[in-house]
PDB file of C-alpha atoms in Angstrom:
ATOM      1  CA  UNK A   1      21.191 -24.163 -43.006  1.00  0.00           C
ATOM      2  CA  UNK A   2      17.771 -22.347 -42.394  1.00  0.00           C
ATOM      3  CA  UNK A   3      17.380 -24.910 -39.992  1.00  0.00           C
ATOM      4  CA  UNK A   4      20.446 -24.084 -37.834  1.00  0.00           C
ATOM      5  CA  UNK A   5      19.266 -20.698 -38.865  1.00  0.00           C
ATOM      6  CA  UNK A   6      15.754 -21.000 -36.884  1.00  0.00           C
ATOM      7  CA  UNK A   7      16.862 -23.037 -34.120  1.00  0.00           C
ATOM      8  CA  UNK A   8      19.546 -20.644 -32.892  1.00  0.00           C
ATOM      9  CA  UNK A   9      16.548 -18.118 -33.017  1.00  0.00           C
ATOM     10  CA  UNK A  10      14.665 -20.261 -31.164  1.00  0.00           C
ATOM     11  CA  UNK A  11      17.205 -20.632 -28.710  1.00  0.00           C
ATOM     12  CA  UNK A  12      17.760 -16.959 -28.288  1.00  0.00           C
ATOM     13  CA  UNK A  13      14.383 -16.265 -28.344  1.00  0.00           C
ATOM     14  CA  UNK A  14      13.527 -18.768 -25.212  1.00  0.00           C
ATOM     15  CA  UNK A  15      16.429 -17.908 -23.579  1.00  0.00           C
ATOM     16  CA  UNK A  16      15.439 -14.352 -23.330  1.00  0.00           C
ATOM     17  CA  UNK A  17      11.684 -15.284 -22.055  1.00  0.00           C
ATOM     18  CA  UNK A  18      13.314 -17.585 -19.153  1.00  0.00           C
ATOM     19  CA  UNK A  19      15.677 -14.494 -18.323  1.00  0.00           C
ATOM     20  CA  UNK A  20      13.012 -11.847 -18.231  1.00  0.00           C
ATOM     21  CA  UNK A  21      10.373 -14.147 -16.205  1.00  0.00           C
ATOM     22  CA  UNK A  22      11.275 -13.675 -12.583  1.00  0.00           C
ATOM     23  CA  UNK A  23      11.724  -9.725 -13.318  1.00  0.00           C
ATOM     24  CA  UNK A  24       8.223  -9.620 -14.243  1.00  0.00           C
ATOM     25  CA  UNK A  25       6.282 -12.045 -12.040  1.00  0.00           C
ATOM     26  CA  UNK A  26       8.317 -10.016  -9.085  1.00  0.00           C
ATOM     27  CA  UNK A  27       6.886  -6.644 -10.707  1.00  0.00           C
ATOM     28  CA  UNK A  28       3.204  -8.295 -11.202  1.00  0.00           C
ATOM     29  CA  UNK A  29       3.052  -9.024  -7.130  1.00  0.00           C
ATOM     30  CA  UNK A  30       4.778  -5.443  -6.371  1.00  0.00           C
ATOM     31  CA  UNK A  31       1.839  -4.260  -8.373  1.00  0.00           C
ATOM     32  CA  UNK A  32      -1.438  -6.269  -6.755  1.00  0.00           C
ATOM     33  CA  UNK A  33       0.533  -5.774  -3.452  1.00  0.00           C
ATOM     34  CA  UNK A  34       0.417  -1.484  -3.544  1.00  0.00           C
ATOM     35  CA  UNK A  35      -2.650  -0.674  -5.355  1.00  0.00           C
ATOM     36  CA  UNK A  36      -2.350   2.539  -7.708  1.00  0.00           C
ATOM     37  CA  UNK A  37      -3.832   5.927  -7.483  1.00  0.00           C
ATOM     38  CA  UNK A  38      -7.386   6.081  -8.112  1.00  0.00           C
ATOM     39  CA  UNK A  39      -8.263   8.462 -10.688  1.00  0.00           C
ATOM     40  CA  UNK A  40     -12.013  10.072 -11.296  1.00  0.00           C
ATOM     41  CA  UNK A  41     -13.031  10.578 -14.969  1.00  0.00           C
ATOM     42  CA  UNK A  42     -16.162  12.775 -15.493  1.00  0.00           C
ATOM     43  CA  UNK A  43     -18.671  11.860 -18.584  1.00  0.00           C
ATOM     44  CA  UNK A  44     -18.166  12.775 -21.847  1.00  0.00           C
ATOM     45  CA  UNK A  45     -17.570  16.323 -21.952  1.00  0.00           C
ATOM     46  CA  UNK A  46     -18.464  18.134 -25.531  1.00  0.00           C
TER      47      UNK A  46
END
């Protein structure tokens, strides 16, 4: 039973990563493709 138990997790679990995998390599070259604002940070102010 916790067998069943783990491998429909499993399954669920994978199944989820394969979904979500073209999403997020498609966002990752949107994201090296328009570079983001540059922002200025001045030293440590006290």
């Amino acid at each position: 039973m916790t067998r069943i138990v783990l491998l429909i997790s499993f399954i669920i679990l994978f199944s989820r990563l394969i979904f979500i995998l073209p999403a997020a390599f498609e966002h990752h070259q949107q994201q090296k493709a328009t570079p983001g604002p540059v922002t200025v940070t001045s030293g440590d102010t006290r």
